Short mmCIF file of C-alpha atoms in Angstrom, two decimals:
data_model
loop_
_atom_site.label_atom_id
_atom_site.label_comp_id
_atom_site.label_asym_id
_atom_site.label_seq_id
_atom_site.Cartn_x
_atom_site.Cartn_y
_atom_site.Cartn_z
CA MET P 14 0.54 28.20 10.29
CA SER P 15 1.51 26.57 7.02
CA GLU P 16 4.90 24.93 6.71
CA ALA P 17 7.58 26.49 4.52
CA PRO P 18 7.88 24.67 1.18
CA LYS P 19 10.86 22.39 0.64
CA ARG P 20 12.87 23.58 -2.34
CA TYR P 21 15.38 21.60 -4.39
CA LEU P 22 17.47 23.23 -7.10
CA PRO P 23 17.08 21.25 -10.35
CA VAL P 24 20.06 19.84 -12.22
CA ARG P 25 19.94 22.75 -14.66
CA PRO P 26 18.42 25.72 -12.83
CA ASN P 27 16.99 28.65 -14.75
CA LEU P 28 18.04 32.01 -13.31
CA ASP P 29 15.14 33.89 -14.90
CA GLN P 30 12.68 31.51 -13.26
CA LEU P 31 14.39 32.02 -9.89
CA LYS P 32 14.11 35.80 -10.30
CA HIS P 33 10.38 35.45 -10.97
CA GLN P 34 10.11 33.08 -8.02
CA ALA P 35 11.71 35.69 -5.73
CA LYS P 36 9.26 38.35 -6.92
CA ASP P 37 6.34 35.98 -6.34
CA LEU P 38 7.64 35.17 -2.85
CA LEU P 39 7.87 38.88 -2.03
CA ARG P 40 4.32 39.49 -3.26
CA GLN P 41 3.03 36.52 -1.26
CA PHE P 42 4.85 37.64 1.89
CA ARG P 43 3.51 41.18 1.59
CA GLY P 44 0.02 39.72 1.14
CA GLY P 45 0.29 37.66 4.33
CA ASP P 46 0.47 34.24 2.69
CA SER P 47 1.08 31.80 5.55
CA ALA P 48 3.58 29.63 3.64
CA ALA P 49 5.61 32.68 2.61
CA VAL P 50 5.58 34.01 6.19
CA ALA P 51 6.76 30.60 7.43
CA GLU P 52 9.54 30.56 4.86
CA PHE P 53 10.78 34.01 5.87
CA LYS P 54 10.83 32.90 9.50
CA GLU P 55 12.55 29.61 8.76
CA GLN P 56 15.28 31.32 6.75
CA GLY P 57 16.13 33.84 9.44
CA LYS P 58 14.12 36.81 8.16
CA GLY P 59 11.18 36.54 10.52
CA GLY P 60 11.82 40.01 11.88
CA VAL P 61 11.05 41.66 8.56
CA LEU P 62 7.62 43.29 8.46
CA PRO P 63 5.60 42.47 5.34
CA ALA P 64 5.01 46.13 4.54
CA GLU P 65 8.76 46.84 4.70
CA ALA P 66 10.03 43.75 2.86
CA LYS P 67 12.27 44.34 -0.13
CA LEU P 68 13.11 42.19 -3.13
CA SER P 69 16.58 41.61 -1.67
CA ASP P 70 14.93 40.07 1.42
CA ALA P 71 12.91 37.66 -0.71
CA GLN P 72 15.99 36.79 -2.78
CA LEU P 73 17.96 35.92 0.35
CA VAL P 74 15.13 33.81 1.75
CA LEU P 75 14.78 31.99 -1.57
CA ALA P 76 18.52 31.41 -1.85
CA ARG P 77 18.71 29.98 1.65
CA SER P 78 15.74 27.73 0.97
CA TYR P 79 17.77 26.31 -1.93
CA GLN P 80 20.68 25.79 0.51
CA ALA P 81 22.74 28.67 -0.89
CA PRO P 82 24.23 31.13 1.64
CA SER P 83 23.22 34.17 -0.41
CA TRP P 84 21.45 35.29 -3.56
CA PRO P 85 24.75 36.19 -5.33
CA ARG P 86 26.03 32.65 -4.65
CA LEU P 87 22.87 31.20 -6.15
CA VAL P 88 23.34 33.41 -9.22
CA VAL P 89 26.92 32.15 -9.60
CA ALA P 90 25.69 28.54 -9.45
CA CYS P 91 23.13 29.19 -12.19
CA ARG P 92 25.65 30.96 -14.43
CA LEU P 93 28.25 28.23 -13.90
CA VAL P 94 25.91 25.35 -14.64
CA ASP P 95 24.52 27.09 -17.70
CA ALA P 96 28.04 27.72 -19.02
CA ILE P 97 29.01 24.06 -18.54
CA TRP P 98 25.92 22.91 -20.42
CA ARG P 99 26.79 25.28 -23.28
CA ASP P 100 30.46 24.21 -23.18
CA ASP P 101 31.32 27.88 -22.68
CA LEU P 102 34.95 27.59 -21.61
CA GLU P 103 35.58 31.30 -21.16
CA THR P 104 32.58 31.93 -18.93
CA VAL P 105 33.56 29.01 -16.71
CA ARG P 106 37.11 30.38 -16.54
CA GLU P 107 35.83 33.86 -15.63
CA ILE P 108 33.65 32.45 -12.83
CA MET P 109 36.54 30.41 -11.42
CA VAL P 110 38.92 33.37 -11.47
CA ARG P 111 36.40 35.61 -9.70
CA HIS P 112 35.17 32.91 -7.30
CA PRO P 113 38.02 30.39 -6.79
CA ASN P 114 36.29 28.69 -3.86
CA VAL P 115 33.57 27.46 -6.24
CA LEU P 116 36.11 25.06 -7.80
CA HIS P 117 35.77 22.73 -4.79
CA GLU P 118 32.09 23.29 -3.94
CA ASP P 119 29.07 21.53 -5.38
CA ALA P 120 28.17 23.14 -8.68
CA LEU P 121 24.53 23.25 -7.56
CA VAL P 122 25.49 24.58 -4.08
CA ARG P 123 23.29 21.94 -2.48
CA PRO P 124 24.77 18.46 -1.96
CA SER P 125 24.28 16.75 -5.29
CA ASN P 126 25.34 13.56 -7.06
CA TRP P 127 26.51 15.80 -9.91
CA GLY P 128 29.27 17.12 -7.68
CA PRO P 129 31.76 20.01 -8.02
CA PRO P 130 32.31 21.74 -11.37
CA MET P 131 34.72 19.12 -12.78
CA SER P 132 32.37 16.27 -11.90
CA TYR P 133 29.41 18.24 -13.21
CA ALA P 134 31.26 18.75 -16.50
CA ALA P 135 32.09 15.02 -16.64
CA ASN P 136 28.38 14.18 -16.60
CA LEU P 137 28.09 16.09 -19.88
CA GLY P 138 31.40 15.07 -21.46
CA ARG P 139 32.78 18.62 -21.46
CA ASP P 140 36.42 17.63 -21.90
CA ARG P 141 37.81 21.13 -22.56
CA ILE P 142 36.29 22.41 -19.34
CA ILE P 143 37.57 19.39 -17.42
CA GLU P 144 41.11 20.02 -18.68
CA MET P 145 40.92 23.66 -17.63
CA LEU P 146 39.54 22.85 -14.17
CA HIS P 147 42.26 20.22 -13.76
CA GLU P 148 44.90 22.87 -14.49
CA MET P 149 43.21 25.21 -12.00
CA GLY P 150 43.59 22.65 -9.22
CA ALA P 151 40.33 20.70 -9.15
CA ARG P 152 40.58 17.64 -6.91
CA ASP P 153 37.41 15.67 -7.63
CA HIS P 154 38.89 13.47 -10.37
CA ALA P 155 37.64 10.18 -8.90
CA LYS P 156 34.07 11.41 -8.61
CA ALA P 157 34.27 12.92 -12.09
CA PHE P 158 35.48 9.57 -13.43
CA ASN P 159 32.56 7.76 -11.77
CA ARG P 160 30.05 10.26 -13.15
CA ALA P 161 31.47 9.93 -16.66
CA ALA P 162 31.14 6.13 -16.46
CA LEU P 163 27.59 6.46 -15.12
CA GLN P 164 26.60 8.77 -17.99
CA THR P 165 28.38 6.63 -20.65
CA ARG P 166 30.88 9.39 -21.38
CA ILE P 167 33.52 6.83 -22.24
CA ALA P 168 36.16 9.12 -23.79
CA THR P 169 35.78 11.51 -20.85
CA ALA P 170 36.17 8.69 -18.34
CA ARG P 171 39.32 7.45 -20.05
CA ARG P 172 40.75 10.96 -20.05
CA LEU P 173 40.09 11.34 -16.31
CA HIS P 174 41.59 7.93 -15.61
CA ALA P 175 44.75 9.06 -17.39
CA MET P 176 44.77 12.33 -15.41
CA MET P 177 44.83 10.23 -12.23
CA ASP P 178 47.82 8.26 -13.62
CA PHE P 179 45.78 5.12 -14.33
CA PRO P 180 44.91 4.05 -10.77
CA LYS P 181 43.57 0.66 -9.77
CA LEU P 182 39.79 0.82 -9.72
CA PRO P 183 38.07 0.63 -6.31
CA ASP P 184 35.86 -2.35 -5.52
CA GLY P 185 32.64 -0.34 -5.92
CA ALA P 186 33.46 1.01 -9.37
CA LEU P 187 30.79 -1.02 -11.18
CA GLY P 188 27.96 0.56 -9.21
CA ASP P 189 27.62 3.82 -11.14
CA PRO P 190 27.04 2.39 -14.64
CA ALA P 191 24.87 -0.31 -13.03
CA TYR P 192 22.47 2.38 -11.80
CA THR P 193 22.00 3.90 -15.25
CA LEU P 194 22.30 0.49 -16.97
CA SER P 195 25.25 1.71 -19.00
CA ALA P 196 26.56 -1.38 -20.77
CA ASP P 197 29.35 0.60 -22.44
CA GLY P 198 30.36 2.12 -19.11
CA THR P 199 30.44 -1.34 -17.54
CA ALA P 200 32.52 -2.75 -20.40
CA MET P 201 35.02 0.09 -20.07
CA LEU P 202 35.41 -0.54 -16.33
CA PHE P 203 36.12 -4.20 -16.97
CA GLU P 204 38.78 -3.15 -19.48
CA LEU P 205 40.33 -1.01 -16.76
CA GLY P 206 40.40 -3.87 -14.28
CA ALA P 207 37.08 -3.83 -12.41
CA ARG P 208 36.31 -7.07 -10.55
CA VAL P 209 33.08 -8.95 -9.87
CA MET P 210 34.55 -10.69 -6.81
CA ASP P 211 37.33 -9.87 -4.38
CA GLU P 212 40.30 -12.11 -3.55
CA HIS P 213 38.21 -13.87 -0.88
CA GLY P 214 35.41 -14.74 -3.31
CA ASN P 215 33.01 -12.11 -1.99
CA ARG P 216 30.66 -10.61 -4.55
CA LEU P 217 31.53 -7.11 -5.74
CA ALA P 218 29.30 -6.97 -8.80
CA PRO P 219 26.29 -4.74 -7.95
CA VAL P 220 23.61 -7.15 -9.13
CA ASP P 221 21.19 -5.53 -6.68
CA VAL P 222 21.66 -2.16 -8.38
CA VAL P 223 21.04 -3.64 -11.83
CA LEU P 224 17.82 -5.33 -10.68
CA GLU P 225 16.52 -2.56 -8.43
CA THR P 226 17.39 0.60 -10.37
CA ASP P 227 14.54 2.69 -11.74
CA SER P 228 16.14 2.55 -15.20
CA ARG P 229 14.47 0.33 -17.77
CA LYS P 230 16.80 -0.63 -20.61
CA PRO P 231 16.29 -4.36 -21.15
CA ALA P 232 19.06 -4.93 -23.70
CA ALA P 233 21.61 -3.05 -21.59
CA LYS P 234 20.50 -4.85 -18.44
CA HIS P 235 20.92 -8.23 -20.15
CA ALA P 236 24.36 -7.24 -21.42
CA ILE P 237 25.57 -6.09 -18.00
CA LEU P 238 24.44 -9.28 -16.26
CA GLU P 239 26.13 -11.39 -18.95
CA MET P 240 29.35 -9.39 -18.49
CA TYR P 241 29.23 -10.20 -14.80
CA VAL P 242 28.88 -13.90 -15.61
CA GLN P 243 31.67 -13.77 -18.20
CA HIS P 244 33.98 -12.25 -15.59
CA GLY P 245 33.31 -15.02 -13.10
CA LEU P 246 30.10 -14.27 -11.19
CA THR P 247 27.57 -17.07 -10.69
CA LEU P 248 23.94 -15.94 -10.79
CA PRO P 249 21.06 -17.95 -9.28
CA ASP P 250 19.70 -20.62 -11.62
CA THR P 251 16.07 -19.51 -11.36
CA ALA P 252 13.37 -18.56 -13.83
CA PRO P 253 13.13 -14.95 -12.54
CA MET P 254 16.89 -14.52 -12.99
CA ALA P 255 16.68 -16.00 -16.48
CA LEU P 256 14.06 -13.34 -17.23
CA HIS P 257 16.28 -10.61 -15.76
CA ARG P 258 19.04 -11.83 -18.07
CA GLY P 259 16.74 -11.91 -21.09
CA ARG P 260 17.64 -15.55 -21.65
CA ILE P 261 14.74 -17.31 -23.36
CA ASP P 262 17.00 -20.34 -23.80
CA LEU P 263 17.29 -20.65 -20.03
CA LEU P 264 13.55 -20.14 -19.63
CA GLU P 265 12.97 -22.95 -22.13
CA GLU P 266 15.10 -25.20 -19.94
CA HIS P 267 13.21 -24.16 -16.80
CA LEU P 268 9.91 -24.91 -18.57
CA ARG P 269 11.22 -28.32 -19.62
CA ARG P 270 12.12 -29.12 -16.02
CA ASP P 271 8.96 -27.57 -14.58
CA PRO P 272 5.85 -27.91 -16.77
CA LEU P 273 3.91 -25.74 -14.27
CA LEU P 274 6.34 -22.83 -14.63
CA LEU P 275 3.81 -20.59 -16.39
CA ARG P 276 1.49 -20.80 -13.40
CA ARG P 277 4.17 -20.25 -10.81
CA ARG P 278 3.95 -17.26 -8.49
CA PHE P 279 7.35 -16.11 -7.27
CA ARG P 280 8.19 -14.77 -3.86
CA PHE P 281 9.76 -11.37 -3.71
CA ASP P 282 13.10 -12.84 -2.63
CA GLU P 283 13.06 -15.09 -5.71
CA ILE P 284 12.64 -12.08 -8.00
CA TYR P 285 15.10 -9.96 -6.00
CA PRO P 286 17.51 -12.49 -4.42
CA PRO P 287 19.04 -11.25 -1.14
CA GLU P 288 22.20 -13.28 -1.80
CA MET P 289 22.80 -10.86 -4.67
CA GLY P 290 22.47 -7.90 -2.30
CA CYS P 291 18.82 -7.15 -3.05
CA HIS P 292 16.63 -5.34 -0.57
CA ASP P 293 13.01 -5.21 0.50
CA GLU P 294 9.95 -4.29 -1.52
CA VAL P 295 10.32 -0.56 -0.92
CA MET P 296 13.96 -0.32 -1.99
CA ALA P 297 13.43 -2.31 -5.19
CA THR P 298 12.02 0.19 -7.66
CA HIS P 299 8.94 -1.09 -9.47
CA GLY P 300 5.32 -0.10 -10.03
CA THR P 301 2.49 -2.56 -9.41
CA PRO P 302 3.60 -4.98 -6.63
CA LEU P 303 5.73 -7.92 -7.77
CA ALA P 304 5.66 -9.98 -4.57
CA GLY P 305 3.91 -13.22 -5.48
CA ALA P 306 3.82 -12.27 -9.16
CA THR P 307 4.18 -14.41 -12.26
CA LEU P 308 6.77 -14.10 -14.99
CA LEU P 309 4.22 -12.19 -17.07
CA HIS P 310 3.84 -9.55 -14.36
CA MET P 311 7.64 -9.22 -14.32
CA CYS P 312 7.73 -8.77 -18.08
CA VAL P 313 5.47 -5.74 -17.90
CA ASP P 314 7.44 -3.89 -15.23
CA TYR P 315 10.77 -4.73 -16.86
CA ASP P 316 9.61 -3.95 -20.42
CA GLU P 317 10.38 -7.49 -21.64
CA MET P 318 8.06 -7.72 -24.64
CA GLU P 319 9.90 -10.58 -26.34
CA ILE P 320 9.67 -12.75 -23.24
CA ALA P 321 6.00 -11.81 -22.74
CA LEU P 322 5.26 -13.01 -26.26
CA TRP P 323 7.19 -16.22 -25.59
CA LEU P 324 5.18 -16.85 -22.41
CA LEU P 325 1.85 -16.34 -24.18
CA GLU P 326 2.91 -18.50 -27.11
CA ARG P 327 3.78 -21.26 -24.66
CA GLY P 328 0.24 -21.11 -23.30
CA MET P 329 0.39 -18.81 -20.32
CA ASP P 330 -3.02 -17.65 -19.10
CA VAL P 331 -3.20 -13.91 -19.75
CA ASP P 332 -5.33 -13.56 -16.59
CA GLU P 333 -3.01 -15.51 -14.29
CA LYS P 334 -3.24 -13.77 -10.93
CA ALA P 335 -0.55 -12.87 -8.43
CA ALA P 336 -0.68 -14.51 -5.03
CA VAL P 337 -2.91 -13.09 -2.29
CA ASP P 338 -1.15 -12.39 1.02
CA ALA P 339 -2.41 -13.00 4.55
CA ASP P 340 -4.00 -9.53 4.63
CA GLY P 341 -5.95 -10.08 1.42
CA PHE P 342 -3.75 -7.99 -0.87
CA GLY P 343 -2.74 -9.28 -4.29
CA GLY P 344 -4.66 -11.32 -6.81
CA HIS P 345 -3.97 -8.82 -9.60
CA THR P 346 -3.33 -9.78 -13.20
CA ALA P 347 -0.59 -8.46 -15.46
CA LEU P 348 -3.08 -5.97 -16.92
CA PHE P 349 -2.86 -4.01 -13.64
CA SER P 350 0.89 -3.76 -14.18
CA THR P 351 0.44 -2.14 -17.58
CA VAL P 352 -1.50 0.70 -15.92
CA VAL P 353 0.94 1.38 -13.07
CA SER P 354 4.57 0.52 -13.78
CA GLN P 355 8.12 1.80 -13.63
CA PRO P 356 8.43 2.04 -17.45
CA ASN P 357 5.42 4.39 -17.40
CA SER P 358 7.38 6.87 -15.28
CA TRP P 359 9.95 7.13 -18.09
CA ALA P 360 7.37 7.20 -20.87
CA ASN P 361 5.52 10.05 -19.16
CA ARG P 362 8.71 12.15 -19.24
CA SER P 363 9.29 11.57 -22.92
CA ASP P 364 8.32 13.94 -25.69
CA GLU P 365 7.05 10.96 -27.68
CA PRO P 366 3.31 10.18 -27.75
CA LEU P 367 2.33 7.84 -24.94
CA THR P 368 1.63 4.27 -26.07
CA ALA P 369 0.54 1.10 -24.29
CA PRO P 370 1.89 -1.94 -26.18
CA PHE P 371 1.60 -4.35 -23.24
CA THR P 372 -1.99 -3.30 -22.57
CA LYS P 373 -2.87 -3.82 -26.22
CA LEU P 374 -1.17 -7.22 -26.27
CA LEU P 375 -2.93 -8.50 -23.16
CA LEU P 376 -6.36 -7.23 -24.17
CA GLU P 377 -6.02 -8.73 -27.64
CA ARG P 378 -5.10 -12.04 -26.01
CA GLY P 379 -8.31 -11.95 -23.97
CA ALA P 380 -7.40 -10.23 -20.70
CA ASP P 381 -10.39 -9.40 -18.51
CA PRO P 382 -10.59 -5.58 -18.30
CA ASN P 383 -12.81 -5.72 -15.19
CA VAL P 384 -11.00 -8.19 -12.96
CA ARG P 385 -10.76 -6.96 -9.37
CA ALA P 386 -8.01 -7.07 -6.76
CA SER P 387 -6.81 -5.27 -3.64
CA LEU P 388 -3.34 -3.76 -3.72
CA ARG P 389 -0.98 -2.25 -1.19
CA LYS P 390 1.97 -0.12 -2.28
CA GLN P 391 4.77 1.96 -0.81
CA LEU P 392 7.10 3.72 -3.23
CA HIS P 393 10.87 4.02 -2.97
CA PRO P 394 11.99 6.70 -0.46
CA GLY P 395 13.57 8.56 -3.36
CA TYR P 396 10.03 9.73 -4.18
CA GLY P 397 9.69 11.42 -0.81
CA ASP P 398 8.12 10.52 2.51
CA GLU P 399 5.90 7.76 1.16
CA PRO P 400 3.50 5.91 3.46
CA ILE P 401 2.03 2.52 2.65
CA ARG P 402 -1.19 3.08 0.71
CA GLU P 403 -4.05 0.64 0.26
CA TYR P 404 -6.31 0.31 -2.77
CA ARG P 405 -9.12 -2.13 -2.10
CA ASP P 406 -11.33 -3.85 -4.66
CA VAL P 407 -10.01 -1.99 -7.70
CA THR P 408 -10.16 -2.86 -11.38
CA PRO P 409 -7.19 -2.11 -13.66
CA LEU P 410 -8.93 1.15 -14.57
CA SER P 411 -9.70 2.30 -11.02
CA TRP P 412 -6.19 1.23 -9.96
CA GLY P 413 -4.86 3.86 -12.36
CA GLU P 414 -7.50 6.42 -11.43
CA ARG P 415 -6.77 6.13 -7.73
CA PHE P 416 -3.01 5.65 -7.77
CA HIS P 417 -1.46 8.62 -5.99
CA ARG P 418 1.64 9.07 -8.20
CA LYS P 419 0.38 9.87 -11.68
CA ALA P 420 3.90 9.68 -13.09
CA PHE P 421 3.57 5.88 -12.84
CA VAL P 422 0.17 5.78 -14.54
CA ASN P 423 -0.25 5.17 -18.26
CA GLU P 424 -3.23 7.18 -19.51
CA ALA P 425 -3.01 5.49 -22.92
CA ALA P 426 -3.38 2.12 -21.21
CA MET P 427 -6.46 3.36 -19.36
CA ARG P 428 -8.04 4.62 -22.58
CA LEU P 429 -7.47 1.24 -24.21
CA ILE P 430 -9.04 -0.57 -21.26
CA VAL P 431 -12.11 1.69 -21.52
CA GLU P 432 -12.35 0.89 -25.25
CA TRP P 433 -12.35 -2.81 -24.37
CA GLY P 434 -15.20 -2.37 -21.87
CA GLY P 435 -13.22 -1.62 -18.74
CA ARG P 436 -14.94 0.13 -15.84
CA GLY P 437 -13.72 1.82 -12.69
#
C-alpha cells in the first residue's frame, strides 16, 4: 500500500486551495486511490467506507495531516494569517475574541519558525496588530523581537524591545539576522548591546551561520563580518576568509605572500573553519561541492563577481580543477558550479528572467565546456531525507541534466554551454 503523503502548511496558506484539496482527497478515497486510503487510515478515519465517505471526513483527514486538530481550526489559521498579511486589524481582533486560545498557539497550527500571532505579525512589520495582541495578553515578545530582527523590520523590533522594557539581549541574539544576512538587523542589535564574545572570551558571533546560510547577499555578508571584527572578533587570516569578507585588499596581500595562491585548492575546513563554529559538508549550504575547491569555485557559489574578475585579471586559469579525493570524486572546474549552485536556487524562485553571468564570463575567458569530472553530493537536511548521490564522468551540461534537485540548476547556464559546444 502507498504511504500517506507528508503535508506541510505553507507560510501563507490559501483556504480556497485547501477546500479544493479536500474535495480531491474525497474523490481519490472514493475511487480507491491507495495513497488516499493510507491517509484516511493514518489520520484515524480508517473505519470509513469509501462509498460512505463525506466531505467532512476528507476535511478532517486533511486538517490532521496538516497537524491541525480539526477542519474549523485549520480554517481559523488560514483566516488569521490572511488577515495579518493584509494588516486587517479588525479581523484579527474578531478571531482573537472568538478563539482566545489562538493568541498563544502557532499561527500556522503546526510548529513553525514564524511563531504565534504576535511573532507572525512581527515578520511582516504589522505594528498595529502587534500593539493589539500585546494588549490582549500575548506573551511571545522575545520571539517576535527576534523575528523582526531576522526580517529587517527594524522599527518593529525597536517597538518590541521597548514593550519588554529594554531588556539585555541574550547571547544568541545575533543568530537570526545572520541567517537572513540582515546587515541592518545586525547593526541594530549591536546598538542594543549585542556582543561578539562573552566575558570569558568565548565567541558568540554566529560566523558559522553567516557562512553556511542558504542566503546569498554578498554585500550584506561582507558588512556583517566586518561588524563582527569592529566589535572585537578576530577572524582567521586566510584567503577563503578574505573572500568571505569581500576584501580584495586582503586577497592582494595573500597573493603577495603566496604567488601560487591562484592555484591553491582549499580544504573544506579552510573554507568553513570549525573554530568559527562551522560544520560538515552537509550542514554548510552550497551547490556544487566546495571541498578541495579554488577561490574561483567559491566565487561562483557565493555570487562574488567582483572577486572572480579580480582572480581572472591576476591570471587565474579558468579551468583550474578542484582536488580529487581518495574515491575519485572531484576534479571539476568552476563552470560546473555555475550550473549547480546555491544562488541558482534563489534565481529560480524569482520572477526575473533567469540569467547566467558567471557561465558567460567563464566561457568567454576560454572555459572548456566539455571537461569531465565525477561528483558526489548530499544536500542539507532542510531539503528532506537526502542520501549521498554520485554523478560519475559528467560534463558541466550532464551535471545539470542529471542533478536531482532542479531548483539548484540554472537552465540559462546550460543553454549557454550548449551554444559554446557543450555536450552531455
